[in-house]
mmCIF file of C-alpha atoms and ligand atoms in Angstrom:
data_model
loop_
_atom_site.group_PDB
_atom_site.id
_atom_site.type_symbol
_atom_site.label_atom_id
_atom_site.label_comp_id
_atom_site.label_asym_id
_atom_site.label_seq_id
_atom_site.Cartn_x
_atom_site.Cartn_y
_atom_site.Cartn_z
ATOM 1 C CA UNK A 1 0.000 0.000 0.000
ATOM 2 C CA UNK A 2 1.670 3.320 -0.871
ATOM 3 C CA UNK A 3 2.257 5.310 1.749
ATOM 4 C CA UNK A 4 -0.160 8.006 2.848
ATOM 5 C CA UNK A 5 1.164 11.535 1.102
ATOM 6 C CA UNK A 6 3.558 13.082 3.009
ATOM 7 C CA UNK A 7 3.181 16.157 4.297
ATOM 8 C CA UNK A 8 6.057 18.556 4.979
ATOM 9 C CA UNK A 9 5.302 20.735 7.482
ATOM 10 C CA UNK A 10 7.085 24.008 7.390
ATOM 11 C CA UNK A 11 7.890 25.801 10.783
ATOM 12 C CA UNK A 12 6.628 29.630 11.420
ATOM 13 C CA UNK A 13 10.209 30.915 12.701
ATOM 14 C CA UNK A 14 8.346 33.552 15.257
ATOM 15 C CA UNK A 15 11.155 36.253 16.157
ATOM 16 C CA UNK A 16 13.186 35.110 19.132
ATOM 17 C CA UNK A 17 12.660 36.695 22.251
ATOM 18 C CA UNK A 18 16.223 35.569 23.423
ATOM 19 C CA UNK A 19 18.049 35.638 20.573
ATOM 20 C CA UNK A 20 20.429 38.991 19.981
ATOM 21 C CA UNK A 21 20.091 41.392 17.277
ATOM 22 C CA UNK A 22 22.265 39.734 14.950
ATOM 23 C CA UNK A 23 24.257 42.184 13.305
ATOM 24 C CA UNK A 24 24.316 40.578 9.823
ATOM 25 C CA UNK A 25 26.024 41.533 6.377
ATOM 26 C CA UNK A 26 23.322 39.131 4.846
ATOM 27 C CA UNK A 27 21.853 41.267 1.651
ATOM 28 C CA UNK A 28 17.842 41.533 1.815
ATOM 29 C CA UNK A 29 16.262 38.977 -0.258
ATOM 30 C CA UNK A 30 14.627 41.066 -2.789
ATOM 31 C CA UNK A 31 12.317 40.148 -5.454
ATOM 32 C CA UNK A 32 13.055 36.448 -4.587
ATOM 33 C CA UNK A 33 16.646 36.027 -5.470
ATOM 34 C CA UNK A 34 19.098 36.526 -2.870
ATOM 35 C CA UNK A 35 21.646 39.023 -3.427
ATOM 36 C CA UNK A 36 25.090 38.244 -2.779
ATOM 37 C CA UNK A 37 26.927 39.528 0.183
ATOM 38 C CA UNK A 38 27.950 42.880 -0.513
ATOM 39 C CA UNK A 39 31.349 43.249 0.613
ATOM 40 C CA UNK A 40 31.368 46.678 0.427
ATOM 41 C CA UNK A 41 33.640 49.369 -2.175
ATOM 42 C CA UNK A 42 31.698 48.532 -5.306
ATOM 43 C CA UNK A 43 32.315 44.411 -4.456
ATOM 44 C CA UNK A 44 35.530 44.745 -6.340
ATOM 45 C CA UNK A 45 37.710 41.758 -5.343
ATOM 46 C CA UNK A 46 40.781 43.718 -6.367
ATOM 47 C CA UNK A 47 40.034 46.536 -4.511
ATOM 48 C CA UNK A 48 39.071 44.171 -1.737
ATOM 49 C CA UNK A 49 40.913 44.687 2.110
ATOM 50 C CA UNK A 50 40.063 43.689 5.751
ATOM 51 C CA UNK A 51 40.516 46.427 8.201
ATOM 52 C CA UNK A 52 43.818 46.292 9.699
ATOM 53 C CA UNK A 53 44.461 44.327 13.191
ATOM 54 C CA UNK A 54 47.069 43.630 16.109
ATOM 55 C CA UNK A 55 46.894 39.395 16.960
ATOM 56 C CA UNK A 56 46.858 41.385 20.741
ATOM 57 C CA UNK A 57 43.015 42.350 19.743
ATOM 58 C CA UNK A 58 41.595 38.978 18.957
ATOM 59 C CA UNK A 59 43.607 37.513 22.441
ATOM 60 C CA UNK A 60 41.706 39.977 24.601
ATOM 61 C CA UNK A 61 38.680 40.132 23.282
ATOM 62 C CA UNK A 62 38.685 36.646 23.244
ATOM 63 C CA UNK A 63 40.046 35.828 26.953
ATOM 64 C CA UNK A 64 37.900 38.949 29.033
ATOM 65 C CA UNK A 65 34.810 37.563 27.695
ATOM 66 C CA UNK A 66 35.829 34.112 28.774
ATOM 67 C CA UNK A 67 37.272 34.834 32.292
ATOM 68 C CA UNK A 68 34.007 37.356 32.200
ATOM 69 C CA UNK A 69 31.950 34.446 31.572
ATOM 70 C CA UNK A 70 33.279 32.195 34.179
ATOM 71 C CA UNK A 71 33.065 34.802 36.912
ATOM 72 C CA UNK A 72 29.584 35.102 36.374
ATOM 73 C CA UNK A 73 28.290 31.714 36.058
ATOM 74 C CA UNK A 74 30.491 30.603 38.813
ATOM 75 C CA UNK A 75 27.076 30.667 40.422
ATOM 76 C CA UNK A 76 24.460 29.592 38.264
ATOM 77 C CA UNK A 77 21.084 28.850 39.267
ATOM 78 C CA UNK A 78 20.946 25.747 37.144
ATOM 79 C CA UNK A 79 23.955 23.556 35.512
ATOM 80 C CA UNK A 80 23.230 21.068 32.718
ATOM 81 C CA UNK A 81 25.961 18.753 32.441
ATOM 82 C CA UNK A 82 25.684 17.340 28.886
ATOM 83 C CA UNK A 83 24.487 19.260 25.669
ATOM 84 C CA UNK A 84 22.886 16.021 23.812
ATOM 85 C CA UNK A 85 19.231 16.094 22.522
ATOM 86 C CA UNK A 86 18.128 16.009 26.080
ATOM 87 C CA UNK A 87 20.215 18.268 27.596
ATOM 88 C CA UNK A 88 19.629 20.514 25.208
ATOM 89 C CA UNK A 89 15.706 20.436 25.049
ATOM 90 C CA UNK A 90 16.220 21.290 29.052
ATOM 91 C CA UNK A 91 18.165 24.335 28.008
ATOM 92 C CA UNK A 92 15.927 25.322 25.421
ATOM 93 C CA UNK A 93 12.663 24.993 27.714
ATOM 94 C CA UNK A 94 14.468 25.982 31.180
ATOM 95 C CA UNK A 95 15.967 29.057 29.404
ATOM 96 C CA UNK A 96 12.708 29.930 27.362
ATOM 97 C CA UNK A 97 10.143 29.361 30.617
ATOM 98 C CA UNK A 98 12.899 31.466 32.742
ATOM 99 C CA UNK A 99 14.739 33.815 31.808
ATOM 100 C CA UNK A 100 15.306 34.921 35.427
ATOM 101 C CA UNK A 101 17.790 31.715 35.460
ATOM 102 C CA UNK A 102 21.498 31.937 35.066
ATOM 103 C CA UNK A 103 21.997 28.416 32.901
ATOM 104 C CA UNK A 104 25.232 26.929 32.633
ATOM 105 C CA UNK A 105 25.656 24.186 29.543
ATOM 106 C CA UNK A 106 28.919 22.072 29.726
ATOM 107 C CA UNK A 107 29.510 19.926 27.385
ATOM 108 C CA UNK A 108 32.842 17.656 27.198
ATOM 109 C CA UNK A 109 32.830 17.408 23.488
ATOM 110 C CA UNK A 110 34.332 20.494 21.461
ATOM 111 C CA UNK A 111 30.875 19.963 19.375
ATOM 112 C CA UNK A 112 27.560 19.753 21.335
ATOM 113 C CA UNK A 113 24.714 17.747 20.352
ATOM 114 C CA UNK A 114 26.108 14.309 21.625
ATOM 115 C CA UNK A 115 24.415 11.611 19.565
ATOM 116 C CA UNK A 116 22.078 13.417 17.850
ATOM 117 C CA UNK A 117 23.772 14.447 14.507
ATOM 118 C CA UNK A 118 22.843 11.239 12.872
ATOM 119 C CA UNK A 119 19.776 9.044 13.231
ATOM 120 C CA UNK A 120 20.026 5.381 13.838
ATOM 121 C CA UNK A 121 23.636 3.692 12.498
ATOM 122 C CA UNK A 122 24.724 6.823 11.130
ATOM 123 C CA UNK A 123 21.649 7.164 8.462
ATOM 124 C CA UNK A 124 20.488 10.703 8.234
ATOM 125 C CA UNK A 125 17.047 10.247 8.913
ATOM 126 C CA UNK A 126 15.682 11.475 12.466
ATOM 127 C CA UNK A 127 12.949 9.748 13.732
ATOM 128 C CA UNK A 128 10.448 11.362 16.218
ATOM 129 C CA UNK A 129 7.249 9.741 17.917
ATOM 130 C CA UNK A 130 4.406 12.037 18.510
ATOM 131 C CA UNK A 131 3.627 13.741 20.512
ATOM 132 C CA UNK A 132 7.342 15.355 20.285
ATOM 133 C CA UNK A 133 6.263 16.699 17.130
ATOM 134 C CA UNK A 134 4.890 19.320 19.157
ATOM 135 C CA UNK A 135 8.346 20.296 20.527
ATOM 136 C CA UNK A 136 9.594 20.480 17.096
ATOM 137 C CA UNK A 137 7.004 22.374 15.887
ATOM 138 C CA UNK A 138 7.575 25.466 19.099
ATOM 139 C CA UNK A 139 11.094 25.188 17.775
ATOM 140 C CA UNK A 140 10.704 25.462 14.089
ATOM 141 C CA UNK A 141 12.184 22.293 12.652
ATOM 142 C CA UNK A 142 10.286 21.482 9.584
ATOM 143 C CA UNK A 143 9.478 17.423 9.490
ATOM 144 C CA UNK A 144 7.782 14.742 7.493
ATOM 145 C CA UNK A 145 4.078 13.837 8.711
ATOM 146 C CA UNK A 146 2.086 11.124 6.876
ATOM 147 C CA UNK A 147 -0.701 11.396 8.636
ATOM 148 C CA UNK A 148 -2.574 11.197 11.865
ATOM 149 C CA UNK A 149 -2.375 7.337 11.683
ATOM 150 C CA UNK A 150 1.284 7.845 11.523
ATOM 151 C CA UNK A 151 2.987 7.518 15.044
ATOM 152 C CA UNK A 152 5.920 9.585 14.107
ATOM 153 C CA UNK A 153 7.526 12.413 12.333
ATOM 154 C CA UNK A 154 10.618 12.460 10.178
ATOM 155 C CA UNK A 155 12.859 15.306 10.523
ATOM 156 C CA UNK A 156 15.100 14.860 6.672
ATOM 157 C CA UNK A 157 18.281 15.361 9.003
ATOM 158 C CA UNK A 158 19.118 14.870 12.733
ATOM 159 C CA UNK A 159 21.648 17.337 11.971
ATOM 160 C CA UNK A 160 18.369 19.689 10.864
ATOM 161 C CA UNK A 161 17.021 19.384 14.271
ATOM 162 C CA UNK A 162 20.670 19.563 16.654
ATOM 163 C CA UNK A 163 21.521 22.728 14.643
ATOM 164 C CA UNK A 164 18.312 25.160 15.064
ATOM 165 C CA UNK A 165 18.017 23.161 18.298
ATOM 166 C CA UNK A 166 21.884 24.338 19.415
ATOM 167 C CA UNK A 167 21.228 27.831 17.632
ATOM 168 C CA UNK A 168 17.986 28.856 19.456
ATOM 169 C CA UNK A 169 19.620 27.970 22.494
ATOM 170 C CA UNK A 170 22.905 30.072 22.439
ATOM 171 C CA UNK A 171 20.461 32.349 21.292
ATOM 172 C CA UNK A 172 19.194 32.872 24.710
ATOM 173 C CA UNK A 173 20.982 35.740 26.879
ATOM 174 C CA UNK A 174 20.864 33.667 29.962
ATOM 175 C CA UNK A 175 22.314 30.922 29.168
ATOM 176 C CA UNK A 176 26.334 29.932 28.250
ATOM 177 C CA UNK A 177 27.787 26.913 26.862
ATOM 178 C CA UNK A 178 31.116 25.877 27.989
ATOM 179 C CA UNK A 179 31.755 23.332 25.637
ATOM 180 C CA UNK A 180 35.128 20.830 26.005
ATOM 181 C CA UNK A 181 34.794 20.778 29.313
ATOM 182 C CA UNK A 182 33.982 18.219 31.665
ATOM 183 C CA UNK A 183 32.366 17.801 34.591
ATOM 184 C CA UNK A 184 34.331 15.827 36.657
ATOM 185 C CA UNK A 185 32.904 15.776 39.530
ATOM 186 C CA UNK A 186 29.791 17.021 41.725
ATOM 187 C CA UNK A 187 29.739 19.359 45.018
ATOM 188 C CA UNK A 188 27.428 18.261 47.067
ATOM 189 C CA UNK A 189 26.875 19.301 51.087
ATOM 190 C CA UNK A 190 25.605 16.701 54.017
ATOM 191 C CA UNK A 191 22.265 17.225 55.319
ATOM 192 C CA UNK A 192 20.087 15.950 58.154
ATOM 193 C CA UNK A 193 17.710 13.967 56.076
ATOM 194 C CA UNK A 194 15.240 13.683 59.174
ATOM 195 C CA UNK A 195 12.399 11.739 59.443
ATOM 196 C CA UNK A 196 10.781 11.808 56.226
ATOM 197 C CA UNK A 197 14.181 10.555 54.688
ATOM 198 C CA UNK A 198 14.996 7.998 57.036
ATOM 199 C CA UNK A 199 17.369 9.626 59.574
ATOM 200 C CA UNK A 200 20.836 10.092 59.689
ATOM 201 C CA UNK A 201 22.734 12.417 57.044
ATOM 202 C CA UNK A 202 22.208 12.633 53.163
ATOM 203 C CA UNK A 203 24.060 14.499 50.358
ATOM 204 C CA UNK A 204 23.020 16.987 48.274
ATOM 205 C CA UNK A 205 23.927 18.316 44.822
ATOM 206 C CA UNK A 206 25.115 22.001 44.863
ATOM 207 C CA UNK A 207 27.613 22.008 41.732
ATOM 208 C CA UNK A 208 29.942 20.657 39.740
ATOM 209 C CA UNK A 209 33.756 20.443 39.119
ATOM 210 C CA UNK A 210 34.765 20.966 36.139
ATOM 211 C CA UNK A 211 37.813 21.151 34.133
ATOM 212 C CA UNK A 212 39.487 20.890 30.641
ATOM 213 C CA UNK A 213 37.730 17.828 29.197
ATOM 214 C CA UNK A 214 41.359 16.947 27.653
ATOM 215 C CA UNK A 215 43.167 17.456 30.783
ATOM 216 C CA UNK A 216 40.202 15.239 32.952
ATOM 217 C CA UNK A 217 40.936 12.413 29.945
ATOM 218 C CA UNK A 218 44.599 12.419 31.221
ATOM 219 C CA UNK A 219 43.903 12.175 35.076
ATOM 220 C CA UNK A 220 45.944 8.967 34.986
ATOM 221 C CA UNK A 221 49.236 9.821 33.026
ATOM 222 C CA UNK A 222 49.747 13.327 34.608
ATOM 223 C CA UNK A 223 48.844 14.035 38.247
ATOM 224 C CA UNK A 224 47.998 17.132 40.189
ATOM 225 C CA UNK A 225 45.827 19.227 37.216
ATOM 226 C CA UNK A 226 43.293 20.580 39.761
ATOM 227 C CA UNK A 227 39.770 21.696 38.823
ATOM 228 C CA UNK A 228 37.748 24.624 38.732
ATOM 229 C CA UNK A 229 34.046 24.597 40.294
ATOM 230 C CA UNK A 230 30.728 25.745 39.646
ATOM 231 C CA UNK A 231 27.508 26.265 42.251
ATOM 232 C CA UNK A 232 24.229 26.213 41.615
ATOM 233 C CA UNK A 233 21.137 24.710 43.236
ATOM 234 C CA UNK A 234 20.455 22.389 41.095
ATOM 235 C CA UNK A 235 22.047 20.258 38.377
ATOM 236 C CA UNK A 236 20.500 18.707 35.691
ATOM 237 C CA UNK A 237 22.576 15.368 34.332
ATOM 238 C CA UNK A 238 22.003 13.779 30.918
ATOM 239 C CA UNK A 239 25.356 12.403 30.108
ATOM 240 C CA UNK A 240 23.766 10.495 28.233
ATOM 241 C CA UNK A 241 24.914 6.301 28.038
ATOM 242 C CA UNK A 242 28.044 5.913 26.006
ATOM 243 C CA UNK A 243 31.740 7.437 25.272
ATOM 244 C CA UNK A 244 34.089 8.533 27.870
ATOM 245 C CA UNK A 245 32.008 9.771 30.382
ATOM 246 C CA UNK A 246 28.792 8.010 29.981
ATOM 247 C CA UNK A 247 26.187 8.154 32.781
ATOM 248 C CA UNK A 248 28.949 10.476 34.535
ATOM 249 C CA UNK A 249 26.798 11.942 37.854
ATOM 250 C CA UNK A 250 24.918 8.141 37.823
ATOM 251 C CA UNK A 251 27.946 6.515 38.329
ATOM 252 C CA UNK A 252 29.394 9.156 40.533
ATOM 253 C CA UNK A 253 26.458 9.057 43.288
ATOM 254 C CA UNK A 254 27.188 5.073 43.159
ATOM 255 C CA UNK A 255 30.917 5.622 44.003
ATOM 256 C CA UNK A 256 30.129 8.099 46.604
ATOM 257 C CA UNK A 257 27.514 5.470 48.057
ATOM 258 C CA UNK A 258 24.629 8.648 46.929
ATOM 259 C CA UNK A 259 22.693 5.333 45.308
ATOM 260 C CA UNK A 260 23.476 1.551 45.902
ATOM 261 C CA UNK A 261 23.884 0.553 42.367
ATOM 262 C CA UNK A 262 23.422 1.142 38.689
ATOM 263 C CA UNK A 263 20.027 -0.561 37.862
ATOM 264 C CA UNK A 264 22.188 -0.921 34.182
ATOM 265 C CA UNK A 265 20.753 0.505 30.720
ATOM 266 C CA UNK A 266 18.086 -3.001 29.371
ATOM 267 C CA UNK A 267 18.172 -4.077 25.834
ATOM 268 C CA UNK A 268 16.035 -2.335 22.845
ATOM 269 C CA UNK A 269 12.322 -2.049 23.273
ATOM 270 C CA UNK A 270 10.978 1.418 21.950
ATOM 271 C CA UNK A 271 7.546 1.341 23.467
ATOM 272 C CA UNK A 272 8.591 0.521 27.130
ATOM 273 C CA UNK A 273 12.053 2.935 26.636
ATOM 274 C CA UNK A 274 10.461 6.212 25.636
ATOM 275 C CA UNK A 275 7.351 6.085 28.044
ATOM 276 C CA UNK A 276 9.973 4.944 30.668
ATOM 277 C CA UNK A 277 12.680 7.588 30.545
ATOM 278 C CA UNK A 278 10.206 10.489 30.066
ATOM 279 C CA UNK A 279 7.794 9.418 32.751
ATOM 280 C CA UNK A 280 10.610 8.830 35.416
ATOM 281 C CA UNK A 281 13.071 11.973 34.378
ATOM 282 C CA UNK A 282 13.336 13.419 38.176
ATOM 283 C CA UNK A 283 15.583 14.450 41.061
ATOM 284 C CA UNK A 284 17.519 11.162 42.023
ATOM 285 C CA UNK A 285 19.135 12.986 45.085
ATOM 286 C CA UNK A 286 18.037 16.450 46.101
ATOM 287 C CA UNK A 287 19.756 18.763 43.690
ATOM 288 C CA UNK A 288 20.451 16.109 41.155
ATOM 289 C CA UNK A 289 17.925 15.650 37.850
ATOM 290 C CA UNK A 290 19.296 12.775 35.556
ATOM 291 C CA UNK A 291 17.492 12.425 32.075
ATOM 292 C CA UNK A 292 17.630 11.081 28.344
ATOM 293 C CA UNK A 293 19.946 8.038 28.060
ATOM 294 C CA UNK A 294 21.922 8.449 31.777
ATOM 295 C CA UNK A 295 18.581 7.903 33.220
ATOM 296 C CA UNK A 296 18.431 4.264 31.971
ATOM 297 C CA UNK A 297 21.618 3.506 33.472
ATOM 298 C CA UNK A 298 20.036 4.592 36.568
ATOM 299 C CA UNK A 299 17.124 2.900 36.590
ATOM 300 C CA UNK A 300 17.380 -0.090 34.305
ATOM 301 C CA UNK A 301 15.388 1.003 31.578
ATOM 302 C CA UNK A 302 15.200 -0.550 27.996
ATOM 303 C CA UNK A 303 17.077 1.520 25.350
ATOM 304 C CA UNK A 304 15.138 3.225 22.317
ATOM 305 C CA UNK A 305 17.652 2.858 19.865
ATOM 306 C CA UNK A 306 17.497 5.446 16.766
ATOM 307 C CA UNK A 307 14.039 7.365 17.929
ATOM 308 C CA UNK A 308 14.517 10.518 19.916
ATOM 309 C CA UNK A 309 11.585 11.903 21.536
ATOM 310 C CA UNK A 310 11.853 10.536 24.504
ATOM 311 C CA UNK A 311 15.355 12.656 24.491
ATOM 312 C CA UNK A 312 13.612 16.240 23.870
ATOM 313 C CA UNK A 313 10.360 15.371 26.091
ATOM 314 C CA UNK A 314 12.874 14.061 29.116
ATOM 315 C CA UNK A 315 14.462 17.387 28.253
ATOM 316 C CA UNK A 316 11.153 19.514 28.725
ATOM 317 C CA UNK A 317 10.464 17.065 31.394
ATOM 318 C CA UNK A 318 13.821 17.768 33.522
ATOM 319 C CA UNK A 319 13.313 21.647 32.663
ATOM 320 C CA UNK A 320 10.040 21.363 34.716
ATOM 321 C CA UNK A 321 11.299 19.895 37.634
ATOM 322 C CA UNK A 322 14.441 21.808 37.857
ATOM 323 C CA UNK A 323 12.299 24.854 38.047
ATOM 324 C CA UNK A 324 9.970 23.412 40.871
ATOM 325 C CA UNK A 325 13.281 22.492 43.070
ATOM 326 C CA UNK A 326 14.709 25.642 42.347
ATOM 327 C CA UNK A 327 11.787 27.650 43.264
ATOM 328 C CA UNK A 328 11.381 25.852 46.703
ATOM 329 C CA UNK A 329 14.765 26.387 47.654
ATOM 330 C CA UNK A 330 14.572 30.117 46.787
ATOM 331 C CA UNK A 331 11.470 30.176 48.813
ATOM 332 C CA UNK A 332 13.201 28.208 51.804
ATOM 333 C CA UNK A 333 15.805 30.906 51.239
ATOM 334 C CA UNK A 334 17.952 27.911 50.470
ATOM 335 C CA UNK A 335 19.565 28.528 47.224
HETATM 336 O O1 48N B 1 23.347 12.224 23.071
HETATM 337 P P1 48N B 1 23.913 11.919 24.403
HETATM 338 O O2 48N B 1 24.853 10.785 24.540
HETATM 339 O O3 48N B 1 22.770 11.693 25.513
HETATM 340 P P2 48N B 1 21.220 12.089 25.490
HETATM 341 O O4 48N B 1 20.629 11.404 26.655
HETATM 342 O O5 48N B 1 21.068 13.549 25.338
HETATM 343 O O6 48N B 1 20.670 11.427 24.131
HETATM 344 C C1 48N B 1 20.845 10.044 23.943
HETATM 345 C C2 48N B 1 20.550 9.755 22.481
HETATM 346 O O7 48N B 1 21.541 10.365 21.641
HETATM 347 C C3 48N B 1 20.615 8.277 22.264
HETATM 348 O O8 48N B 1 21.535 7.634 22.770
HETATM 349 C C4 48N B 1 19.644 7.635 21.327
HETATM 350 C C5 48N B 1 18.212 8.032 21.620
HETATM 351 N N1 48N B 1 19.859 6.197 21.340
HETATM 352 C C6 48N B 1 19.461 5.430 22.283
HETATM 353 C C7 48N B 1 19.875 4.006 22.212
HETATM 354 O O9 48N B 1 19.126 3.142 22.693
HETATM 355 O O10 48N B 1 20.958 3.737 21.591
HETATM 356 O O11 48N B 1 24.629 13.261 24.915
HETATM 357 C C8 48N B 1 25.322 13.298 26.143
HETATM 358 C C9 48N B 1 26.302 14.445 26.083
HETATM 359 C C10 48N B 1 27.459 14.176 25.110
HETATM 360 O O12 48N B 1 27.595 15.281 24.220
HETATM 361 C C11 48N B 1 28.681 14.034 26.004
HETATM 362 O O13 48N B 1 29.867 14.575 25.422
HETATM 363 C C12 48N B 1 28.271 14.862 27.205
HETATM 364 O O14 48N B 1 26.887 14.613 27.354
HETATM 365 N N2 48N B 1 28.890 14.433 28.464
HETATM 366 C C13 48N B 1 29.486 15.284 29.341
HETATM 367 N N3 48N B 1 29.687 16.605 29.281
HETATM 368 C C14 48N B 1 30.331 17.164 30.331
HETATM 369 N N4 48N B 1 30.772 16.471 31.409
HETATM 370 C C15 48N B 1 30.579 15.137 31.495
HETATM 371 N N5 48N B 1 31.009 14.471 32.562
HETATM 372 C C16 48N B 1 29.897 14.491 30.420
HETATM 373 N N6 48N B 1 29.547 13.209 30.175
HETATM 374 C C17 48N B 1 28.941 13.180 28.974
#
């Protein structure tokens, strides 16, 4: 049976509230073809010069913002560790519900988007079940719909989604990406858990420890490369399940006895794995939010494989409840 007619649905790219003017030297499209750039004295090629520069210049502008950056978000009000599909669906809907919030992103790869550049064994295709159509749709990602009897959406290219994805949310003034660099650690403080937590003394989350992600890869062949920290009140983890530093704050709360064990990522069953990890994205300790693939490590769920809306809905899922912890601590003056 051919397949019901596909329907592309194009997004309506409203303005960004967050994102910055863009200065641009794009040309206005005008009477449908795009003008080239117009690089200014007549576009004459020959005639053509950059400004002149001292290399001085590009070092400072390029270090003050940095050290700039890292004195202000050396307290954050939220941290993401890990800018995959789910991490960065939290950042998108954190930063987009708040603005208030100060939102740290750090990512140990040099490139963010962890495994969502490619769909399943490095096809192009991205594969989406509804409802997270609907997320893709408030973000402008134009996909593939055949039909309401269809239980997905096809985006033409997971590297489609990552990149408006990434790009709406550097967009947003309140929120900074350090990207290779790793968290390497968590701070955490001991508190009386009381009664309702079973006596005696718990930890909780307030930070991370970060550093270079290529000097925390070489821990074991050079000693004594001390880290840097961040605080915040709460951290949201989605390391996601693979590379280096898989399921990092899971397997950290283990080693620090936080949790007993790793319940250990299941084999492949889409139905129970997307339903799963959404439904159960929530603070594992107080402070600490694990979603997308690091929460199956935690909790023994199936894996998905190559469909990702449990990544982005885990994402808006974690956003919520980072918000709801934050907002009691402020209000217990707790932050
Ligand atoms: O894409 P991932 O690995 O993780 P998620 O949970 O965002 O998305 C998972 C998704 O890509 C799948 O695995 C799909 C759905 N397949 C499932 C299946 O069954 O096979 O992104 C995690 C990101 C990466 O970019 C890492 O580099 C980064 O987190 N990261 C860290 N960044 C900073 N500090 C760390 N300690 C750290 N650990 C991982």
């Amino acid at each position: 049976m051919a397949p019901a007619a596909t329907q592309v649905v194009q997004p309506v790219i409203l303005p960004h509230k967050g994102a910055a003017a863009a200065a641009t030297t794009e040309a206005p499209i005008e009477d449908g073809a795009v003008k080239r750039v117009d690089v200014g004295k007549g576009h004459s090629w020959e005639s053509f010069a950059f400004q002149p520069i001292r290399e001085s210049q590009v070092s400072r502008t390029m270090t003050r913002r940095y050290f700039a950056d890292l004195d202000k978000y050396a307290e954050s009000d939220v941290v993401i560790v890990g800018a995959g599909s789910c991490g960065l669906s939290a950042a998108y809907s954190l930063a987009k519900q708040r603005p208030d919030l100060k939102i740290a992103l750090i990512e140990a790869g040099v490139a963010p988007g962890g495994g969502a550049w490619l769909g399943g064994q490095l096809f192009s295709a991205m594969v989406m079940r509804k409802p997270a159509d609907k997320f893709l749709t408030d973000l402008g990602v134009p996909f593939e719909d055949e039909g309401e009897s269809s239980p997905f959406v096809v985006v033409k290219h997971a590297a489609l989604f990552t990149s408006t994805l990434l790009s709406r949310v550097l967009s947003f003034p309140n929120v900074k990406l350090f990207n290779a660099t790793a968290v390497e650690d968590l701070i955490t403080r001991r508190y009386d858990q009381g009664e309702a937590e079973g006596e005696g003394f718990g930890i909780r989350v307030a930070g991370v420890v970060t550093n270079w992600t290529l000097v925390s890869m070489h821990h074991d062949d050079q000693s004594c490369m001390d880290p840097n920290t961040i605080n915040a009140p709460v951290i949201i983890s989605t390391t996601g399940h693979d590379g280096p530093f898989g399921a990092f704050s899971a397997k950290r709360l283990v080693s620090m006895q936080a949790i007993e064990r790793l319940g250990g990522m299941r084999g492949l069953d889409m139905n129970s794995a997307e339903d799963a990890i959404v439904k159960r994205t929530r603070e594992i300790v107080p402070g600490l939010i694990i979603g997308g693939m690091e929460l199956s490590e935690v909790d023994g769920a199936n894996r998905m494989g190559p469909t990702f809306g449990a990544m982005v809905l885990s994402g808006v899922k974690a956003a919520e409840e980072a918000i709801a912890v934050y907002d009691i601590r402020k209000k217990e003056n707790d932050i």
